[in-house]
mmCIF file of C-alpha atoms in Angstrom:
data_model
loop_
_atom_site.group_PDB
_atom_site.id
_atom_site.type_symbol
_atom_site.label_atom_id
_atom_site.label_comp_id
_atom_site.label_asym_id
_atom_site.label_seq_id
_atom_site.Cartn_x
_atom_site.Cartn_y
_atom_site.Cartn_z
ATOM 1 C CA VAL A 1 46.264 -49.802 128.811
ATOM 2 C CA SER A 2 43.514 -47.823 127.042
ATOM 3 C CA ALA A 3 44.301 -44.942 124.717
ATOM 4 C CA PRO A 4 44.351 -41.597 126.539
ATOM 5 C CA ALA A 5 40.966 -39.785 126.398
ATOM 6 C CA ASP A 6 41.827 -36.263 125.285
ATOM 7 C CA LYS A 7 45.474 -35.603 124.780
ATOM 8 C CA PRO A 8 46.697 -32.408 123.124
ATOM 9 C CA VAL A 9 46.937 -32.490 119.348
ATOM 10 C CA GLU A 10 49.215 -30.344 117.230
ATOM 11 C CA LEU A 11 48.931 -30.198 113.462
ATOM 12 C CA THR A 12 51.326 -28.156 111.342
ATOM 13 C CA ALA A 13 51.480 -27.902 107.546
ATOM 14 C CA ASP A 14 51.760 -25.485 104.664
ATOM 15 C CA THR A 15 47.987 -25.206 104.511
ATOM 16 C CA ILE A 16 45.315 -26.300 106.970
ATOM 17 C CA GLU A 17 41.564 -26.127 106.575
ATOM 18 C CA TYR A 18 39.759 -26.377 109.882
ATOM 19 C CA ASP A 19 36.058 -26.634 110.602
ATOM 20 C CA ALA A 20 35.476 -25.831 114.252
ATOM 21 C CA LYS A 21 31.945 -27.190 114.103
ATOM 22 C CA THR A 22 32.822 -30.663 112.781
ATOM 23 C CA GLY A 23 36.277 -30.685 114.355
ATOM 24 C CA VAL A 24 37.832 -31.797 111.063
ATOM 25 C CA MET A 25 41.274 -30.534 110.026
ATOM 26 C CA THR A 26 42.592 -31.078 106.500
ATOM 27 C CA ALA A 27 46.242 -30.344 105.865
ATOM 28 C CA GLN A 28 48.455 -30.202 102.817
ATOM 29 C CA GLY A 29 52.195 -29.924 102.429
ATOM 30 C CA ALA A 30 54.868 -30.852 105.002
ATOM 31 C CA VAL A 31 52.255 -32.240 107.349
ATOM 32 C CA LYS A 32 53.145 -33.085 110.918
ATOM 33 C CA LEU A 33 50.590 -34.388 113.401
ATOM 34 C CA VAL A 34 51.728 -34.779 116.987
ATOM 35 C CA ARG A 35 49.507 -36.545 119.434
ATOM 36 C CA ASP A 36 50.351 -38.183 122.728
ATOM 37 C CA LYS A 37 53.769 -39.695 122.045
ATOM 38 C CA ALA A 38 53.132 -40.310 118.369
ATOM 39 C CA VAL A 39 54.400 -38.100 115.530
ATOM 40 C CA LEU A 40 52.863 -38.622 112.088
ATOM 41 C CA THR A 41 54.413 -36.918 109.071
ATOM 42 C CA GLY A 42 53.358 -37.016 105.443
ATOM 43 C CA ALA A 43 52.243 -34.988 102.445
ATOM 44 C CA ASN A 44 48.526 -34.737 103.264
ATOM 45 C CA ALA A 45 46.444 -35.393 106.312
ATOM 46 C CA ARG A 46 42.931 -35.274 107.593
ATOM 47 C CA TYR A 47 42.251 -35.447 111.328
ATOM 48 C CA ASN A 48 38.911 -35.424 113.126
ATOM 49 C CA THR A 49 39.438 -34.074 116.625
ATOM 50 C CA LYS A 50 36.086 -35.495 117.720
ATOM 51 C CA SER A 51 36.316 -39.066 116.397
ATOM 52 C CA LYS A 52 40.145 -39.081 116.765
ATOM 53 C CA GLU A 53 40.410 -40.524 113.266
ATOM 54 C CA ALA A 54 43.423 -39.573 111.172
ATOM 55 C CA TYR A 55 44.271 -40.271 107.569
ATOM 56 C CA VAL A 56 47.764 -39.406 106.382
ATOM 57 C CA SER A 57 49.077 -40.022 102.884
ATOM 58 C CA GLY A 58 52.244 -39.469 100.893
ATOM 59 C CA SER A 59 55.506 -40.927 102.316
ATOM 60 C CA VAL A 60 53.968 -41.364 105.710
ATOM 61 C CA LYS A 61 56.089 -41.916 108.784
ATOM 62 C CA VAL A 62 54.788 -42.610 112.270
ATOM 63 C CA VAL A 63 57.208 -42.560 115.171
ATOM 64 C CA ARG A 64 56.128 -43.544 118.634
ATOM 65 C CA GLU A 65 58.769 -44.320 121.233
ATOM 66 C CA ASP A 66 60.888 -47.145 119.746
ATOM 67 C CA THR A 67 58.354 -48.006 117.032
ATOM 68 C CA THR A 68 58.556 -46.538 113.549
ATOM 69 C CA LEU A 69 55.975 -47.199 110.866
ATOM 70 C CA THR A 70 56.365 -46.056 107.266
ATOM 71 C CA ALA A 71 53.917 -46.534 104.397
ATOM 72 C CA ASN A 72 52.182 -44.787 101.528
ATOM 73 C CA GLU A 73 49.063 -44.269 103.649
ATOM 74 C CA VAL A 74 48.228 -44.592 107.325
ATOM 75 C CA ARG A 75 44.823 -44.500 108.961
ATOM 76 C CA SER A 76 44.644 -44.076 112.702
ATOM 77 C CA TYR A 77 41.544 -44.784 114.761
ATOM 78 C CA ASN A 78 41.105 -43.397 118.234
ATOM 79 C CA ASP A 79 44.845 -42.734 118.292
ATOM 80 C CA ASN A 80 45.364 -46.413 119.074
ATOM 81 C CA TYR A 81 44.720 -48.610 116.051
ATOM 82 C CA LEU A 82 46.791 -47.881 112.947
ATOM 83 C CA VAL A 83 46.401 -49.357 109.487
ATOM 84 C CA ALA A 84 49.334 -48.775 107.157
ATOM 85 C CA THR A 85 48.989 -49.619 103.495
ATOM 86 C CA GLY A 86 51.397 -49.497 100.565
ATOM 87 C CA SER A 87 54.985 -50.712 101.229
ATOM 88 C CA ALA A 88 54.318 -50.779 104.918
ATOM 89 C CA LEU A 89 57.284 -51.265 107.218
ATOM 90 C CA LEU A 90 57.149 -51.405 111.009
ATOM 91 C CA THR A 91 60.434 -51.314 112.867
ATOM 92 C CA LYS A 92 60.664 -51.981 116.562
ATOM 93 C CA GLY A 93 63.937 -52.465 118.277
ATOM 94 C CA GLU A 94 66.001 -54.876 116.189
ATOM 95 C CA ASN A 95 63.046 -56.428 114.336
ATOM 96 C CA SER A 96 61.122 -55.111 111.401
ATOM 97 C CA LEU A 97 57.873 -56.245 109.865
ATOM 98 C CA ALA A 98 56.999 -55.524 106.245
ATOM 99 C CA GLY A 99 54.059 -56.140 103.965
ATOM 100 C CA PRO A 100 51.573 -54.446 101.678
ATOM 101 C CA LYS A 101 49.442 -53.802 104.746
ATOM 102 C CA ILE A 102 50.241 -53.675 108.488
ATOM 103 C CA GLU A 103 47.751 -53.280 111.289
ATOM 104 C CA HIS A 104 49.150 -52.091 114.617
ATOM 105 C CA TRP A 105 47.489 -51.729 118.036
ATOM 106 C CA VAL A 106 49.308 -49.331 120.318
ATOM 107 C CA ASP A 107 47.642 -50.396 123.549
ATOM 108 C CA ARG A 108 48.184 -54.126 122.947
ATOM 109 C CA GLN A 109 51.598 -53.646 121.324
ATOM 110 C CA TYR A 110 50.458 -56.094 118.654
ATOM 111 C CA SER A 111 50.897 -55.988 114.877
ATOM 112 C CA LEU A 112 49.382 -58.038 112.080
ATOM 113 C CA VAL A 113 50.519 -58.430 108.506
ATOM 114 C CA PRO A 114 47.554 -60.178 106.872
ATOM 115 C CA ASN A 115 49.398 -61.175 103.662
ATOM 116 C CA ASN A 116 52.817 -61.287 102.009
ATOM 117 C CA ALA A 117 54.495 -60.752 105.323
ATOM 118 C CA ARG A 118 58.202 -60.489 105.975
ATOM 119 C CA LEU A 119 59.783 -60.371 109.408
ATOM 120 C CA THR A 120 63.439 -59.363 109.616
ATOM 121 C CA MET A 121 65.252 -60.302 112.808
ATOM 122 C CA PRO A 122 68.846 -60.014 113.961
ATOM 123 C CA ASP A 123 69.234 -63.728 113.059
ATOM 124 C CA GLY A 124 67.816 -63.522 109.546
ATOM 125 C CA TRP A 125 64.391 -63.109 107.987
ATOM 126 C CA MET A 126 61.116 -64.980 107.753
ATOM 127 C CA THR A 127 58.386 -64.709 105.140
ATOM 128 C CA ALA A 128 54.870 -66.115 105.342
ATOM 129 C CA ASN A 129 51.349 -65.493 104.134
ATOM 130 C CA ARG A 130 50.429 -63.994 107.493
ATOM 131 C CA VAL A 131 52.472 -62.826 110.488
ATOM 132 C CA GLU A 132 51.391 -61.614 113.901
ATOM 133 C CA ALA A 133 53.896 -59.850 116.128
ATOM 134 C CA PHE A 134 53.543 -59.595 119.903
ATOM 135 C CA HIS A 135 56.068 -56.891 120.564
ATOM 136 C CA THR A 136 56.248 -56.897 124.361
ATOM 137 C CA GLU A 137 56.886 -60.646 124.309
ATOM 138 C CA ASP A 138 59.278 -60.329 121.365
ATOM 139 C CA ARG A 139 57.307 -63.158 119.752
ATOM 140 C CA ALA A 140 55.963 -63.581 116.225
ATOM 141 C CA VAL A 141 53.592 -66.173 114.783
ATOM 142 C CA ALA A 142 53.807 -66.944 111.046
ATOM 143 C CA ASP A 143 51.157 -68.807 109.125
ATOM 144 C CA GLY A 144 51.211 -70.278 105.553
ATOM 145 C CA ASP A 145 54.241 -70.906 103.331
ATOM 146 C CA VAL A 146 56.691 -70.059 106.065
ATOM 147 C CA HIS A 147 60.252 -69.599 104.885
ATOM 148 C CA ILE A 148 63.107 -68.783 107.236
ATOM 149 C CA VAL A 149 66.635 -67.876 106.125
ATOM 150 C CA SER A 150 69.549 -67.134 108.442
ATOM 151 C CA ASP A 151 72.842 -66.422 106.748
ATOM 152 C CA LYS A 152 74.413 -66.155 110.207
ATOM 153 C CA ARG A 153 73.485 -69.804 110.801
ATOM 154 C CA SER A 154 73.591 -70.829 107.102
ATOM 155 C CA LEU A 155 70.090 -72.081 107.665
ATOM 156 C CA ASP A 156 67.206 -72.330 105.219
ATOM 157 C CA ALA A 157 63.935 -73.776 106.572
ATOM 158 C CA THR A 158 60.306 -74.047 105.470
ATOM 159 C CA SER A 159 57.061 -75.119 107.126
ATOM 160 C CA ASP A 160 53.333 -74.477 107.248
ATOM 161 C CA LYS A 161 53.553 -72.558 110.509
ATOM 162 C CA ALA A 162 56.264 -71.095 112.714
ATOM 163 C CA VAL A 163 56.609 -69.261 116.011
ATOM 164 C CA TYR A 164 59.651 -67.075 116.519
ATOM 165 C CA TYR A 165 60.777 -66.342 120.085
ATOM 166 C CA GLY A 166 63.269 -63.511 120.307
ATOM 167 C CA SER A 167 65.877 -63.582 122.980
ATOM 168 C CA LYS A 168 63.969 -61.099 125.211
ATOM 169 C CA THR A 169 61.679 -63.498 127.024
ATOM 170 C CA GLU A 170 63.132 -66.951 126.523
ATOM 171 C CA GLN A 171 66.075 -68.559 124.843
ATOM 172 C CA GLY A 172 65.880 -67.401 121.255
ATOM 173 C CA LYS A 173 64.287 -70.100 119.146
ATOM 174 C CA VAL A 174 61.942 -70.820 116.225
ATOM 175 C CA VAL A 175 59.367 -73.614 116.428
ATOM 176 C CA MET A 176 58.344 -74.733 112.918
ATOM 177 C CA SER A 177 55.373 -77.033 112.446
ATOM 178 C CA GLY A 178 53.647 -78.782 109.525
ATOM 179 C CA ASN A 179 55.931 -80.234 106.845
ATOM 180 C CA ALA A 180 58.906 -78.679 108.563
ATOM 181 C CA ARG A 181 62.183 -78.924 106.678
ATOM 182 C CA ALA A 182 65.523 -77.328 107.547
ATOM 183 C CA VAL A 183 68.761 -77.338 105.624
ATOM 184 C CA GLN A 184 71.904 -76.314 107.510
ATOM 185 C CA GLU A 185 75.367 -76.557 105.972
ATOM 186 C CA GLY A 186 74.026 -79.224 103.610
ATOM 187 C CA ASN A 187 72.413 -81.379 106.294
ATOM 188 C CA VAL A 188 68.659 -81.801 105.918
ATOM 189 C CA LEU A 189 66.317 -82.308 108.865
ATOM 190 C CA THR A 190 62.627 -82.909 108.401
ATOM 191 C CA GLY A 191 59.807 -83.691 110.777
ATOM 192 C CA LYS A 192 56.372 -82.698 111.878
ATOM 193 C CA THR A 193 57.870 -80.092 114.220
ATOM 194 C CA LEU A 194 61.334 -78.606 114.210
ATOM 195 C CA THR A 195 62.746 -76.395 116.966
ATOM 196 C CA ILE A 196 65.735 -74.297 115.973
ATOM 197 C CA TYR A 197 67.740 -72.829 118.915
ATOM 198 C CA LEU A 198 69.138 -69.560 117.715
ATOM 199 C CA ASP A 199 71.904 -69.064 120.239
ATOM 200 C CA ASP A 200 73.742 -72.352 120.028
ATOM 201 C CA LYS A 201 73.031 -73.605 116.494
ATOM 202 C CA ALA A 202 71.095 -76.622 117.704
ATOM 203 C CA MET A 203 67.895 -78.125 116.306
ATOM 204 C CA ASP A 204 65.546 -80.841 117.437
ATOM 205 C CA ALA A 205 62.773 -82.559 115.515
ATOM 206 C CA GLN A 206 59.585 -84.409 116.537
ATOM 207 C CA GLY A 207 57.043 -86.411 114.530
ATOM 208 C CA ARG A 208 58.873 -88.892 112.273
ATOM 209 C CA PRO A 209 62.050 -86.815 112.268
ATOM 210 C CA LYS A 210 64.538 -87.609 109.500
ATOM 211 C CA LEU A 211 68.090 -86.308 109.224
ATOM 212 C CA VAL A 212 70.150 -86.581 106.031
ATOM 213 C CA VAL A 213 73.786 -85.705 106.734
ATOM 214 C CA LYS A 214 75.862 -84.362 103.863
ATOM 215 C CA PRO A 215 79.100 -86.322 103.506
ATOM 216 C CA GLN A 216 82.149 -84.180 104.314
ATOM 217 C CA MET B 1 31.916 69.548 128.183
ATOM 218 C CA LYS B 2 29.382 69.293 125.258
ATOM 219 C CA LEU B 3 30.766 67.970 121.894
ATOM 220 C CA SER B 4 29.721 69.806 118.700
ATOM 221 C CA LYS B 5 28.101 68.137 115.727
ATOM 222 C CA SER B 6 31.253 68.294 113.664
ATOM 223 C CA THR B 7 33.179 66.456 116.346
ATOM 224 C CA TYR B 8 30.609 63.638 116.262
ATOM 225 C CA ARG B 9 30.949 63.475 112.463
ATOM 226 C CA ALA B 10 34.754 63.210 112.745
ATOM 227 C CA LEU B 11 34.489 60.458 115.336
ATOM 228 C CA ALA B 12 32.104 58.432 113.123
ATOM 229 C CA CYS B 13 34.430 58.737 110.109
ATOM 230 C CA THR B 14 37.378 57.560 112.172
ATOM 231 C CA LEU B 15 35.460 54.506 113.390
ATOM 232 C CA LEU B 16 34.447 53.687 109.829
ATOM 233 C CA ILE B 17 38.033 53.859 108.635
ATOM 234 C CA ILE B 18 39.226 51.585 111.491
ATOM 235 C CA ALA B 19 36.490 49.012 110.802
ATOM 236 C CA GLY B 20 37.313 49.025 107.092
ATOM 237 C CA GLY B 21 40.969 48.488 107.821
ATOM 238 C CA LEU B 22 40.267 45.630 110.181
ATOM 239 C CA TYR B 23 38.115 43.880 107.570
ATOM 240 C CA TYR B 24 40.725 44.425 104.877
ATOM 241 C CA PHE B 25 43.548 42.886 106.906
ATOM 242 C CA ASN B 26 41.548 39.922 108.228
ATOM 243 C CA ARG B 27 39.779 38.790 105.100
ATOM 244 C CA GLU B 28 42.884 36.638 104.046
ATOM 245 C CA GLU B 29 42.345 34.060 106.914
ATOM 246 C CA LEU B 30 38.823 33.117 106.072
ATOM 247 C CA PRO B 31 38.791 29.875 103.968
ATOM 248 C CA PRO B 32 38.213 30.492 100.328
ATOM 249 C CA PRO B 33 34.691 29.466 99.281
ATOM 250 C CA PRO B 34 34.742 25.816 97.885
ATOM 251 C CA THR B 35 34.936 25.905 94.135
ATOM 252 C CA GLN B 36 32.350 23.646 92.408
ATOM 253 C CA GLU B 37 34.593 21.996 89.758
ATOM 254 C CA ALA B 38 37.958 20.955 91.230
ATOM 255 C CA LYS B 39 40.710 21.273 88.675
ATOM 256 C CA PRO B 40 41.860 17.695 87.591
ATOM 257 C CA ALA B 41 45.365 18.246 88.784
ATOM 258 C CA GLU B 42 44.249 19.163 92.305
ATOM 259 C CA VAL B 43 43.388 16.407 94.953
ATOM 260 C CA SER B 44 39.672 16.631 95.466
ATOM 261 C CA ALA B 45 38.576 18.164 98.706
ATOM 262 C CA ALA B 46 38.033 15.351 101.180
ATOM 263 C CA VAL B 47 35.310 15.844 103.576
ATOM 264 C CA THR B 48 36.710 15.051 107.009
ATOM 265 C CA PHE B 49 34.642 14.663 110.149
ATOM 266 C CA SER B 50 35.552 13.252 113.517
ATOM 267 C CA GLY B 51 33.972 10.914 116.106
ATOM 268 C CA SER B 52 31.315 9.671 113.737
ATOM 269 C CA SER B 53 30.035 6.343 112.600
ATOM 270 C CA ILE B 54 29.058 4.724 109.397
ATOM 271 C CA VAL B 55 26.254 2.206 109.368
ATOM 272 C CA GLU B 56 25.284 -0.088 106.558
ATOM 273 C CA GLN B 57 21.826 -1.503 106.457
ATOM 274 C CA GLN B 58 20.294 -3.940 104.053
ATOM 275 C CA ASP B 59 16.564 -4.567 103.896
ATOM 276 C CA GLY B 60 16.269 -2.636 107.105
ATOM 277 C CA LYS B 61 18.766 -4.896 108.860
ATOM 278 C CA LYS B 62 22.045 -3.550 110.167
ATOM 279 C CA GLN B 63 24.954 -5.293 108.370
ATOM 280 C CA TRP B 64 27.785 -3.496 110.071
ATOM 281 C CA GLU B 65 28.524 -0.370 111.994
ATOM 282 C CA VAL B 66 31.870 1.405 112.176
ATOM 283 C CA THR B 67 32.938 4.227 114.456
ATOM 284 C CA ALA B 68 36.337 5.892 114.277
ATOM 285 C CA GLU B 69 38.393 8.717 115.630
ATOM 286 C CA SER B 70 38.298 10.252 112.198
ATOM 287 C CA VAL B 71 36.604 9.395 108.943
ATOM 288 C CA GLN B 72 37.795 10.836 105.672
ATOM 289 C CA MET B 73 35.414 10.353 102.774
ATOM 290 C CA ASN B 74 36.826 10.547 99.262
ATOM 291 C CA PRO B 75 33.894 11.284 96.892
ATOM 292 C CA ASP B 76 36.006 10.390 93.850
ATOM 293 C CA THR B 77 36.727 6.846 94.958
ATOM 294 C CA ASN B 78 33.638 6.422 97.148
ATOM 295 C CA LYS B 79 35.939 5.160 99.871
ATOM 296 C CA ALA B 80 35.955 6.189 103.450
ATOM 297 C CA ARG B 81 39.215 6.047 105.317
ATOM 298 C CA LEU B 82 38.989 5.578 109.070
ATOM 299 C CA VAL B 83 41.570 5.938 111.779
ATOM 300 C CA ASN B 84 41.430 3.970 115.043
ATOM 301 C CA PHE B 85 38.191 2.326 114.212
ATOM 302 C CA LYS B 86 35.743 0.045 115.957
ATOM 303 C CA ALA B 87 33.487 -2.067 113.814
ATOM 304 C CA ILE B 88 30.603 -4.398 114.537
ATOM 305 C CA LEU B 89 29.751 -6.985 111.932
ATOM 306 C CA TYR B 90 26.196 -8.268 112.365
ATOM 307 C CA ARG B 91 25.968 -11.875 111.242
ATOM 308 C CA ALA B 92 23.154 -13.835 109.740
ATOM 309 C CA ASP B 93 22.584 -15.867 112.890
ATOM 310 C CA GLY B 94 22.140 -12.761 115.010
ATOM 311 C CA SER B 95 25.566 -12.942 116.592
ATOM 312 C CA LYS B 96 28.172 -10.295 115.934
ATOM 313 C CA LEU B 97 31.871 -9.827 115.420
ATOM 314 C CA ASP B 98 33.487 -6.897 117.199
ATOM 315 C CA LEU B 99 36.601 -5.602 115.446
ATOM 316 C CA VAL B 100 39.124 -2.941 116.320
ATOM 317 C CA GLY B 101 42.158 -1.719 114.444
ATOM 318 C CA ARG B 102 44.233 1.268 113.531
ATOM 319 C CA GLN B 103 43.103 1.874 109.944
ATOM 320 C CA ALA B 104 40.242 0.819 107.740
ATOM 321 C CA GLU B 105 39.062 1.674 104.295
ATOM 322 C CA ILE B 106 35.423 1.088 103.407
ATOM 323 C CA ASP B 107 34.377 0.861 99.810
ATOM 324 C CA THR B 108 30.876 2.270 100.016
ATOM 325 C CA LYS B 109 30.018 0.720 96.664
ATOM 326 C CA THR B 110 31.123 -2.877 97.268
ATOM 327 C CA ARG B 111 30.796 -2.612 101.080
ATOM 328 C CA ASP B 112 34.163 -4.342 101.380
ATOM 329 C CA ILE B 113 36.311 -3.256 104.291
ATOM 330 C CA ASP B 114 40.108 -3.373 104.233
ATOM 331 C CA MET B 115 41.729 -3.090 107.637
ATOM 332 C CA ALA B 116 45.292 -2.782 108.852
ATOM 333 C CA GLY B 117 47.190 -2.313 112.094
ATOM 334 C CA ASP B 118 46.669 -4.526 115.204
ATOM 335 C CA ILE B 119 43.420 -6.016 114.024
ATOM 336 C CA LYS B 120 41.509 -7.805 116.740
ATOM 337 C CA ALA B 121 38.109 -9.433 116.372
ATOM 338 C CA VAL B 122 35.991 -11.079 119.042
ATOM 339 C CA SER B 123 33.046 -13.282 118.179
ATOM 340 C CA SER B 124 30.036 -12.933 120.423
ATOM 341 C CA SER B 125 28.714 -16.411 119.644
ATOM 342 C CA ASP B 126 31.602 -18.429 121.108
ATOM 343 C CA GLY B 127 34.190 -15.946 122.327
ATOM 344 C CA ALA B 128 36.613 -16.772 119.560
ATOM 345 C CA VAL B 129 39.383 -14.176 119.328
ATOM 346 C CA PHE B 130 41.098 -13.363 116.052
ATOM 347 C CA THR B 131 44.184 -11.198 115.613
ATOM 348 C CA SER B 132 46.158 -10.243 112.526
ATOM 349 C CA ALA B 133 48.216 -7.478 110.980
ATOM 350 C CA THR B 134 45.798 -6.971 108.101
ATOM 351 C CA ALA B 135 42.250 -8.090 107.441
ATOM 352 C CA ARG B 136 39.560 -7.783 104.835
ATOM 353 C CA TRP B 137 35.803 -8.262 104.934
ATOM 354 C CA ALA B 138 34.447 -9.237 101.515
ATOM 355 C CA ALA B 139 30.797 -8.263 101.715
ATOM 356 C CA LYS B 140 29.479 -10.105 98.705
ATOM 357 C CA GLU B 141 31.105 -13.423 99.593
ATOM 358 C CA ARG B 142 30.534 -12.730 103.314
ATOM 359 C CA LYS B 143 34.078 -13.962 103.827
ATOM 360 C CA PHE B 144 36.797 -12.815 106.081
ATOM 361 C CA TYR B 145 40.492 -12.666 105.167
ATOM 362 C CA GLY B 146 43.505 -12.043 107.383
ATOM 363 C CA GLY B 147 47.199 -11.658 106.659
ATOM 364 C CA GLY B 148 50.561 -10.698 107.998
ATOM 365 C CA GLY B 149 50.472 -13.380 110.692
ATOM 366 C CA ILE B 150 47.178 -14.507 112.221
ATOM 367 C CA THR B 151 45.941 -16.182 115.372
ATOM 368 C CA LEU B 152 42.478 -17.576 116.018
ATOM 369 C CA THR B 153 41.717 -18.865 119.500
ATOM 370 C CA ARG B 154 38.500 -20.699 120.314
ATOM 371 C CA TYR B 155 38.041 -22.664 123.554
ATOM 372 C CA ASP B 156 41.077 -25.004 123.725
ATOM 373 C CA THR B 157 42.031 -24.616 120.054
ATOM 374 C CA ILE B 158 44.631 -22.174 118.769
ATOM 375 C CA VAL B 159 45.071 -21.660 115.035
ATOM 376 C CA THR B 160 48.080 -19.709 113.724
ATOM 377 C CA GLY B 161 49.652 -19.064 110.333
ATOM 378 C CA ASP B 162 50.602 -16.470 107.770
ATOM 379 C CA ARG B 163 47.225 -15.924 106.100
ATOM 380 C CA ILE B 164 43.665 -17.010 106.706
ATOM 381 C CA GLU B 165 40.348 -17.009 104.942
ATOM 382 C CA GLY B 166 37.169 -17.952 106.685
ATOM 383 C CA ASP B 167 33.407 -17.709 106.851
ATOM 384 C CA GLU B 168 31.773 -14.935 108.801
ATOM 385 C CA GLN B 169 31.631 -17.108 111.878
ATOM 386 C CA LEU B 170 35.363 -17.807 111.573
ATOM 387 C CA GLU B 171 34.363 -21.447 112.076
ATOM 388 C CA ARG B 172 35.387 -22.842 108.732
ATOM 389 C CA VAL B 173 38.817 -21.431 108.048
ATOM 390 C CA LYS B 174 41.718 -22.086 105.717
ATOM 391 C CA VAL B 175 45.153 -21.147 106.971
ATOM 392 C CA MET B 176 47.957 -20.763 104.475
ATOM 393 C CA GLY B 177 51.671 -20.584 105.216
ATOM 394 C CA ASN B 178 53.161 -22.027 108.420
ATOM 395 C CA ALA B 179 49.725 -23.263 109.340
ATOM 396 C CA ARG B 180 49.319 -24.686 112.804
ATOM 397 C CA VAL B 181 46.381 -25.987 114.828
ATOM 398 C CA LEU B 182 46.905 -26.762 118.477
ATOM 399 C CA LYS B 183 44.083 -28.414 120.391
ATOM 400 C CA GLY B 184 44.147 -29.110 124.106
ATOM 401 C CA GLY B 185 47.557 -27.629 124.872
ATOM 402 C CA THR B 186 51.042 -28.599 123.607
ATOM 403 C CA PRO B 187 51.719 -32.360 123.206
ATOM 404 C CA GLN B 188 54.593 -33.453 125.500
#
């Protein structure tokens, strides 16, 4: 799905400077930029109607269908690719992705948190150096210092990498690989790869698995 | 029947008396001759003329031209007050801005024009249409100001707001207060 060619654009604010020749609009105060199905609000904005580039700063919020993105600053390119920086938080359905910087592609429904990422899911939360989210598949891939905590399942697990499958496409599960270690109600399971089944509190381990059961 | 000389003389005297009387009774309606120094308390006599135009040229080039139903020139303030005016602003690039409105006041010293009442301006270069309740042309800056609610429409872009300031092309504008730019229709 490619971004729409020339959709209407509406910019409202306290003050707007507009150069008809360059197509650049600069707005200050209570800024609201509506384009296609996306609504961007913030304190200041600059939008180029020709290059379709937008820059919004100051408590920025972007709402598009069931996706909400908040940050200190958001840059939008061709109304499709958004880069949010400064306490960025992307919420979609029941999951939310946070980090100092989030990149989001509307057409691919894909988001990337290149560092200090945190994914919050109905089952708990996951942190990692880097997280990619594939929204339509309800799938997220975490890379580097992965740490998963689920109070609901009293689970605390770590690994080098992890892939989280939400319940939308398959049975909800998390596949952790590389020095995987999971602690659940005192029992410790380690292995090269651990698969944690979210719905029925089951786990399985491959690659020299080792289970240490806590005496009752 | 032949009239005698004395009768003729009587007739002539009578005519003279009638003419004198007519002059005496009518002389009140003629306007008093304008006095050279107007007393300070009195409003100075404004010279009013109708259906005329004022043109400003600079270095032999027309800058603007204004016609109006009536123009009242106030020699004290050097301002001309126009009613139901039409103005043409000749721009540096050869294009022009046609303006109409209900009132305008031209400062013949600064060449600034203050306008009010259903102001509408149409740009000949790109068909842009500007409307506002009040407007001002600042000659020295060659800038245009509008207030009291403005709209500026150019191709598929509509700009609205409380006040505006812009260059003479109305291309680079700043809208202040409830500013809104709509391009390509209303987003669904």
